[in-house]
Short mmCIF file of C-alpha atoms in Angstrom, two decimals:
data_model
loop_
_atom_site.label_atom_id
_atom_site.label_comp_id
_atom_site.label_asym_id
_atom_site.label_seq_id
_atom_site.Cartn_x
_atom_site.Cartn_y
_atom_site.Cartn_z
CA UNK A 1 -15.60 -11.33 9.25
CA UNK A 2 -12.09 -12.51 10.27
CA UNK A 3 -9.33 -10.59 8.06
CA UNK A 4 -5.56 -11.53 7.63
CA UNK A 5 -3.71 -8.48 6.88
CA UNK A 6 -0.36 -8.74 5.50
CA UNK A 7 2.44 -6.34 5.23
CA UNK A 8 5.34 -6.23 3.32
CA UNK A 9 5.82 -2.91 1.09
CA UNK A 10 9.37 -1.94 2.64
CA UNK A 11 11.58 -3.47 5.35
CA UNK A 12 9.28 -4.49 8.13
CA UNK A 13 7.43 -7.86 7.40
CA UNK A 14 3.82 -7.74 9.37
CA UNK A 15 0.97 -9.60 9.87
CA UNK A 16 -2.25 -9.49 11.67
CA UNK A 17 -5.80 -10.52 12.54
CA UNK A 18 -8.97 -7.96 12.81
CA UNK A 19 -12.46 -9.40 13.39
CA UNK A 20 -15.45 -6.78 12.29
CA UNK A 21 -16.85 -7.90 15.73
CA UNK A 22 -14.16 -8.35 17.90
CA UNK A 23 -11.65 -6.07 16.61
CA UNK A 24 -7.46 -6.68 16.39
CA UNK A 25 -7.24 -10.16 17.86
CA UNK A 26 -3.72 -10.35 17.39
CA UNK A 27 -0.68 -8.89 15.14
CA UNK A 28 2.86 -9.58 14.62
CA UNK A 29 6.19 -7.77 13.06
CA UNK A 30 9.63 -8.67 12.30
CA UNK A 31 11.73 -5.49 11.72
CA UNK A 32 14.49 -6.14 9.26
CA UNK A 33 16.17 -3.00 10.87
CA UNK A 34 19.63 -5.28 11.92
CA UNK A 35 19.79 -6.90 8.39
CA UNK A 36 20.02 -3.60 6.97
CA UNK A 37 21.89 -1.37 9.42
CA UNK A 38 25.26 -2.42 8.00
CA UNK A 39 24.39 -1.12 4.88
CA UNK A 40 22.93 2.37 6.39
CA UNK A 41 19.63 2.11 4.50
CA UNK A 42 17.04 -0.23 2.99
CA UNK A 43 18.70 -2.71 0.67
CA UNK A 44 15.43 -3.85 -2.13
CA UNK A 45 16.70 -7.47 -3.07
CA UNK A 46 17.76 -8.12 0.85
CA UNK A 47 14.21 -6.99 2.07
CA UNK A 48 12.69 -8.89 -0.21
CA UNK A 49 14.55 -11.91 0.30
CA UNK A 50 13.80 -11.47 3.63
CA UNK A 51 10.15 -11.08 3.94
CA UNK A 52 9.43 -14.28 1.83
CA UNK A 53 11.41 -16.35 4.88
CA UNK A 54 9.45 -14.47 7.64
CA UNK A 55 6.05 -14.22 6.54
CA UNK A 56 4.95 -17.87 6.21
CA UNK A 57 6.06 -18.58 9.97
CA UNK A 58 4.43 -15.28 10.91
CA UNK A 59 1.35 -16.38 9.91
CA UNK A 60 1.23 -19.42 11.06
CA UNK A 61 2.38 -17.62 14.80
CA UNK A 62 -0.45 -15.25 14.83
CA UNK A 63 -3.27 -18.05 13.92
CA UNK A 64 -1.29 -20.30 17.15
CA UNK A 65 -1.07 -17.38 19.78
CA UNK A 66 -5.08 -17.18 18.70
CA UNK A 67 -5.72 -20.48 19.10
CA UNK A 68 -7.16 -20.51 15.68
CA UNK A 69 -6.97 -22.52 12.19
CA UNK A 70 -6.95 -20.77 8.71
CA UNK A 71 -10.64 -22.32 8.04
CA UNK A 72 -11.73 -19.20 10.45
CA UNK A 73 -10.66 -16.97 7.83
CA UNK A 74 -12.85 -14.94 6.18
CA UNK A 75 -10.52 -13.09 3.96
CA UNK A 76 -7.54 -11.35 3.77
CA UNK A 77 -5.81 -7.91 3.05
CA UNK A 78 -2.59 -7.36 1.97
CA UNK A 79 -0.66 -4.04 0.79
CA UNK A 80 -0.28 -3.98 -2.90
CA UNK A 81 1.32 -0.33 -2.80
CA UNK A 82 3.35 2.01 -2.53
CA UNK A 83 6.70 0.51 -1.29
CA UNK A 84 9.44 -1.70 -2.95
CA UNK A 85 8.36 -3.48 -5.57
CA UNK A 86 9.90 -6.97 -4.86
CA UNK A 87 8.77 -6.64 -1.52
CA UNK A 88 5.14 -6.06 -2.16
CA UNK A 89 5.00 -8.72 -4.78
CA UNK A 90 6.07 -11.46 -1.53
CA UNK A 91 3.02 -10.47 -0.07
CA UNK A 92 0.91 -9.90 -2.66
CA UNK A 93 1.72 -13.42 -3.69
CA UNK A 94 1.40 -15.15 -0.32
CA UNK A 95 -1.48 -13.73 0.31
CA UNK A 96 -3.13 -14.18 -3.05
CA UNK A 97 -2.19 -18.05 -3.29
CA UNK A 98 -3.73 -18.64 0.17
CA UNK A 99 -6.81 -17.04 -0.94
CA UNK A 100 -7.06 -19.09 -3.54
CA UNK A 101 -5.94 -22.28 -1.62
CA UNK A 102 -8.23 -21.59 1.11
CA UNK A 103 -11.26 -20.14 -1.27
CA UNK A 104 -11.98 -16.78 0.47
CA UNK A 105 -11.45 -13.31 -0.93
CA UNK A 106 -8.67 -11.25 -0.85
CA UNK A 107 -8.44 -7.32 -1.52
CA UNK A 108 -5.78 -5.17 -2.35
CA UNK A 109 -4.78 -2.31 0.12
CA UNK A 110 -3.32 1.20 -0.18
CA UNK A 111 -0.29 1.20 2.36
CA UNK A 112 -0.71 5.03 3.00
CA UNK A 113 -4.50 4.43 3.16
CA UNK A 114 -3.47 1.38 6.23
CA UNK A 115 -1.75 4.53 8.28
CA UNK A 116 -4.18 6.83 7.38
CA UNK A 117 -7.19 4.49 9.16
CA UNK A 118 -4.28 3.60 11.55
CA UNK A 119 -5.87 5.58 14.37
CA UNK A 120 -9.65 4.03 13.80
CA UNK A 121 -8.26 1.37 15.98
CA UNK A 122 -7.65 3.24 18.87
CA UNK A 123 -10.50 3.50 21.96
CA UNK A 124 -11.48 6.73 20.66
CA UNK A 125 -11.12 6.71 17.26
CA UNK A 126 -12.12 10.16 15.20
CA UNK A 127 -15.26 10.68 13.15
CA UNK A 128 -15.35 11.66 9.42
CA UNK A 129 -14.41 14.05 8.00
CA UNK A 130 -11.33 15.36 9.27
CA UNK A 131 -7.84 16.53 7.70
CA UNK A 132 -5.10 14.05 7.71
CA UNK A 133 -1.17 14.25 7.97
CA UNK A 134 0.57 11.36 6.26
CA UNK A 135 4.15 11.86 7.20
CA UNK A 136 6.73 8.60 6.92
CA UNK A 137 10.23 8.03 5.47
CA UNK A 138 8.33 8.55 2.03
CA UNK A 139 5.71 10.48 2.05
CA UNK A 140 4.66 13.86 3.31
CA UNK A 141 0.70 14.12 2.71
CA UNK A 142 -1.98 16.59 3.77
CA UNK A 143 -5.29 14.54 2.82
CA UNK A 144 -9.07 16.15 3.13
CA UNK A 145 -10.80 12.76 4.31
CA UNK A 146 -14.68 12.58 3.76
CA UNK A 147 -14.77 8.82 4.17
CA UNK A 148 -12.93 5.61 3.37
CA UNK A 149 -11.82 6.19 -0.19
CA UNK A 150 -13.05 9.39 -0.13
CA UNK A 151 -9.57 11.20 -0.25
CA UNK A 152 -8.56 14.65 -1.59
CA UNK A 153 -5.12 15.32 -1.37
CA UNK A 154 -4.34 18.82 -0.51
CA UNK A 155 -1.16 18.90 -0.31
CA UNK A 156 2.39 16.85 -0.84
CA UNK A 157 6.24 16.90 -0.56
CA UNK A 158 7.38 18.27 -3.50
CA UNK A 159 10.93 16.56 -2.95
CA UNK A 160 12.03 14.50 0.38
CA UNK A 161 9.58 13.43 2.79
CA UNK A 162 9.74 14.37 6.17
CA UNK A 163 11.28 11.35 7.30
CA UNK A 164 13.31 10.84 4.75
CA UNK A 165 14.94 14.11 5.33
CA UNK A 166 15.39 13.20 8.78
CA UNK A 167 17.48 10.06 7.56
CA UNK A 168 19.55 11.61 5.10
CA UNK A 169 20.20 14.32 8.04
CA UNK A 170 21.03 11.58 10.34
CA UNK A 171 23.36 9.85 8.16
CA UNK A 172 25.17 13.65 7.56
CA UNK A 173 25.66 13.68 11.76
CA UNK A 174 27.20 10.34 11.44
CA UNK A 175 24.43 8.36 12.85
CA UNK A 176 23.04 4.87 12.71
CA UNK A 177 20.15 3.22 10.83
CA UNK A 178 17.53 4.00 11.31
CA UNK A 179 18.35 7.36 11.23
CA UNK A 180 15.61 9.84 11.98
CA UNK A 181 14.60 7.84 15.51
CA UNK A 182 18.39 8.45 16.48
CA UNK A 183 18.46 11.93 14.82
CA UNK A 184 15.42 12.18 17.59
CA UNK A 185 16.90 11.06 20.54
CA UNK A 186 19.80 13.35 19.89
CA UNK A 187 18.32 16.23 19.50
CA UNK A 188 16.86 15.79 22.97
CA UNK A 189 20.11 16.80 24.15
CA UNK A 190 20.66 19.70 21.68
CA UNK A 191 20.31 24.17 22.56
CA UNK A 192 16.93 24.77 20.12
CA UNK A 193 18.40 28.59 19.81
CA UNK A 194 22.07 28.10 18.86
CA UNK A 195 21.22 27.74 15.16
CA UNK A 196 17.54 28.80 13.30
CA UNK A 197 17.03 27.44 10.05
CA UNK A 198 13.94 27.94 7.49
CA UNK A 199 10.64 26.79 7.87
CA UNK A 200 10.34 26.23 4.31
CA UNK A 201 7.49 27.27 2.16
CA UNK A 202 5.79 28.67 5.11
CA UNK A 203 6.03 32.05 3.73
CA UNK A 204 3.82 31.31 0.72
CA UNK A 205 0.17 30.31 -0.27
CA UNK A 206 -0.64 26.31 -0.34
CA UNK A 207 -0.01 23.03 1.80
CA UNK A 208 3.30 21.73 -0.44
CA UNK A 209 6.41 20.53 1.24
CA UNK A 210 9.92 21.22 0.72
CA UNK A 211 12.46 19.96 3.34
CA UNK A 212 15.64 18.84 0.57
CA UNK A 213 17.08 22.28 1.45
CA UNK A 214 17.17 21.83 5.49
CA UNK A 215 19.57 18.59 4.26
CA UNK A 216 21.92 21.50 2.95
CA UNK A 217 21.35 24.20 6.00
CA UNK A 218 22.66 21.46 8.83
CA UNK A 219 25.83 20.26 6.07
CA UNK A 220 26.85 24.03 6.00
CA UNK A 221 26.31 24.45 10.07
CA UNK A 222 28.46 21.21 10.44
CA UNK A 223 31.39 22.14 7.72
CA UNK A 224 31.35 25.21 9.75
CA UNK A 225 32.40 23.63 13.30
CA UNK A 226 34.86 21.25 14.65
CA UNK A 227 31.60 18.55 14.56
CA UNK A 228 31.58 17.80 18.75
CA UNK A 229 28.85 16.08 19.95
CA UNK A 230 27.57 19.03 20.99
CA UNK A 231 27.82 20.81 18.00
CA UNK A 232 25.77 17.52 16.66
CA UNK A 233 23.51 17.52 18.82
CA UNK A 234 22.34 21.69 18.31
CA UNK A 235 22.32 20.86 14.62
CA UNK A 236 20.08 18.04 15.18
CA UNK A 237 17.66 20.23 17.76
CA UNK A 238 17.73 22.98 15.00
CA UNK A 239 16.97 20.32 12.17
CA UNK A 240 13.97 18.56 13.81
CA UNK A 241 12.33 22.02 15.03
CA UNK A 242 12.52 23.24 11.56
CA UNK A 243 10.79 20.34 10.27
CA UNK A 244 8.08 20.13 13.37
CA UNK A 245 6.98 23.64 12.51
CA UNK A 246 6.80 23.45 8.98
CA UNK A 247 4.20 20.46 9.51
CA UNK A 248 2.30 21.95 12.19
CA UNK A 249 1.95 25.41 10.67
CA UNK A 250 0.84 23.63 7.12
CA UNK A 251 -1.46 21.22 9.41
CA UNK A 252 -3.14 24.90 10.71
CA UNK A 253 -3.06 25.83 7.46
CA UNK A 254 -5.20 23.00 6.35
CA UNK A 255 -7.68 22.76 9.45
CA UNK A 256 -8.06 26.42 8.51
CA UNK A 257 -9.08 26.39 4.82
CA UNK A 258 -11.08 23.31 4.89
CA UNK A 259 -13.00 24.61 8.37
CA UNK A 260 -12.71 21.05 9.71
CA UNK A 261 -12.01 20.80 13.64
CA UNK A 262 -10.48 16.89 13.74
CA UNK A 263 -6.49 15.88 12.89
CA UNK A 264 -5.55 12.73 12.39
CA UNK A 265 -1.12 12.15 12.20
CA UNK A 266 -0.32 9.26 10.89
CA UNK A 267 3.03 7.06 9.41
CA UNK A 268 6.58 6.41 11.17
CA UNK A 269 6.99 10.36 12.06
CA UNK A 270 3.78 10.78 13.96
CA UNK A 271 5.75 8.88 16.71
CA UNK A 272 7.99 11.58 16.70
CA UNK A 273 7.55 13.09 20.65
CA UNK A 274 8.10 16.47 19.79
CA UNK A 275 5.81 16.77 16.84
CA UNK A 276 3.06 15.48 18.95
CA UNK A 277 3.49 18.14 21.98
CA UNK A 278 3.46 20.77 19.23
CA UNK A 279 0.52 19.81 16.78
CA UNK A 280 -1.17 19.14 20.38
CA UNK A 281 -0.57 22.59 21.71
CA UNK A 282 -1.82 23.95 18.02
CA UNK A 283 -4.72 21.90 17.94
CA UNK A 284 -6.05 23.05 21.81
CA UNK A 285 -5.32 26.99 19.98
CA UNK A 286 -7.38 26.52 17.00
CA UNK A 287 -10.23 24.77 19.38
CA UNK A 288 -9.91 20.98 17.59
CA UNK A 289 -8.81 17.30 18.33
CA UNK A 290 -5.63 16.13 17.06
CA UNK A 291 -5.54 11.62 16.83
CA UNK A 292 -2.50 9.71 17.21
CA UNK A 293 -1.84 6.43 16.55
CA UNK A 294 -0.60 4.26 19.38
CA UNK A 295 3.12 3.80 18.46
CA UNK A 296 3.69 0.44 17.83
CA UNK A 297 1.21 1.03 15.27
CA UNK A 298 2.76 4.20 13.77
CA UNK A 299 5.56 2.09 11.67
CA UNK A 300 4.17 -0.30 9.31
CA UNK A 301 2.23 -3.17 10.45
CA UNK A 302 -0.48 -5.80 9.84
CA UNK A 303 -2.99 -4.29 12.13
CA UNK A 304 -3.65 -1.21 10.13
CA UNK A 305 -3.84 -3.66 6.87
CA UNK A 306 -6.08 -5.86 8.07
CA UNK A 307 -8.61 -3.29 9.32
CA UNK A 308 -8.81 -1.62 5.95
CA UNK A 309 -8.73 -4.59 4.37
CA UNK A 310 -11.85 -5.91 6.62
CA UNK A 311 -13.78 -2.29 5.62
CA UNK A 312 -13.38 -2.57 2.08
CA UNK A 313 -14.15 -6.54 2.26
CA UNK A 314 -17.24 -5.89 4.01
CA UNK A 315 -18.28 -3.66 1.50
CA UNK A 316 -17.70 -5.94 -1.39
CA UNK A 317 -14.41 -5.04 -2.62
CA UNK A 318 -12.27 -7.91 -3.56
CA UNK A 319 -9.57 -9.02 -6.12
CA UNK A 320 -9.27 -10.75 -9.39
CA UNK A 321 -6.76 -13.79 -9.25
CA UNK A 322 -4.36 -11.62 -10.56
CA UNK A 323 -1.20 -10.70 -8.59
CA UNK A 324 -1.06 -7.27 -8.69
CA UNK A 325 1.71 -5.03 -6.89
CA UNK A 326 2.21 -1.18 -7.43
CA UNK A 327 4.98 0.71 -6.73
CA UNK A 328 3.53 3.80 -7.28
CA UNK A 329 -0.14 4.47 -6.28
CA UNK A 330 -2.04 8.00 -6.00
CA UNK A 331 -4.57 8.41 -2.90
CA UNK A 332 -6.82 9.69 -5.08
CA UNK A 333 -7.76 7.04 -7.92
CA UNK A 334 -8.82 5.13 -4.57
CA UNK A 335 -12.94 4.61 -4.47
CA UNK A 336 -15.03 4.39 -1.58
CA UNK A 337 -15.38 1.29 0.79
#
């Protein structure tokens, strides 16, 4: 089966093609980063405004650069939640009205579920069951994973995801949008023992997050100095370190208590270069295999849409003619594929 996946739950509009045979054929993004940068963050009505002009032509690019037409369709997947509303109701409704203009099926996917399977489409991909770290701009997840839809959520951020706490920390070191890539880059440059701050919740039973209060530890360091780049960049080392170990010791945590020996790191974060050396280096000491996504493919994007999309298709999921879009969406009321 030949699946469309379509992606639209926040500012990056998406699109793909994954054949059950073949596998990802082709995919396709348009990052609204530039519309939104002078703004400093994610503007709903401009995103959404946005995505309806792109996605049309996107499709039609990816079907071209294949050299195929839309009767070679067998279905397609779009991302009905979580995200901005207004944005996943563009693609819900695109991709709805062309399954019912072209008369194929269309199904409904979980956007955290998309990066979750995200590294399936890698060469190697890992085996079920394993433990899985969700970790974007907004969400922070720790996910047992039996099988597709078979999700147990062990643990969450009880306030600011992980990336979002990096862009709210960017934005307090007077940095650009997107924040938490340049909070990254900048921190590259930092001294990782000039300031410590907590590794929070780390000293307590459970797989919760907390990282709202590292926000406040690097506004008191900077209200404290003249704010150099220097001083900016130690801040930033001291931030990101904080936040690195409190996901890798929770990730230990987790292999540990559920006595599985395969990681999977998933959503905008897992890009993140130092999070990978150190989940790596944790994974080799507790004697399992940590998965990455490639990174294009750690942001949003069509490919991991249409590949769940094309698993839950194939195992006779599909939608009603409704339009459907869900802001909010627990893992766990998810079924299996």
């Amino acid at each position: 089966m030949l699946v469309l996946g379509v992606e639209t739950s926040c500012d990056e509009t998406a699109v793909a093609l994954y054949d059950s045979h073949r596998g990802l054929l082709g995919h396709r993004l348009y990052s609204q980063v530039d519309v939104h940068a002078e703004y400093g963050g994610v503007v709903p009505e401009i995103a959404s405004r946005d995505h309806l002009r792109k996605l049309l032509p996107l499709i039609r690019e990816v079907l071209d650069a294949e050299g195929l037409k839309r009767t070679a369709i067998g279905g397609i997947a779009y991302t009905a939640g979580p995200g901005l509303i207004g944005a996943l109701l563009v693609g819900a409704a695109v991709a709805r009205s062309l399954a019912w203009a072209w008369n194929i099926p269309s199904v409904a996917v979980h956007h955290m579920e998309g990066h979750l399977l995200a590294p399936l489409l890698e060469p190697e991909p890992p085996e079920f069951p394993f433990v899985a770290l969700l970790v974007s701009g907004g969400h922070t997840l720790l996910v047992d994973v039996r099988g597709i839809g078979s999700y147990h959520v062990l643990g969450e951020s009880l306030d600011d995801a992980a990336g979002e706490a990096f862009d709210k920390t960017a934005k307090l070191l007077g940095l650009g949008y997107p924040g938490g890539p340049a909070l990254a880059r900048l921190a590259e440059g930092g001294d990782a023992g000039r300031f410590h701050f907590p590794r929070p919740m780390t000293d307590r039973p459970g797989l919760d997050f907390s990282f709202s209060g590292l926000k406040t530890h690097a506004l008191n360091a900077l209200a404290a100095l003249e704010g150099t780049p220097q001083d900016k960049a130690d801040i930033a080392c001291a931030f990101q370190e904080a936040v690195v170990d409190t996901l890798v010791s929770k990730c230990r945590r987790a292999l540990r208590e559920t006595g599985l020996g395969r990681l999977v790191v998933a959503g905008g974060v897992s890009a993140n270069r130092t999070m990978r050396k150190k989940l790596q280096a944790m994974a080799e000491s507790e004697r399992c295999r940590v998965y990455f996504p490639r990174p294009e493919f750690c942001t949003d994007n069509g490919a991991m849409i249409a590949f769940a999309g094309c698993r839950r298709l194939l195992a006779g999921q599909c939608e009603t003619s409704a339009i459907e879009a869900r802001a909010r969406w627990p893992m766990e009321t998810l079924t299996g594929a």
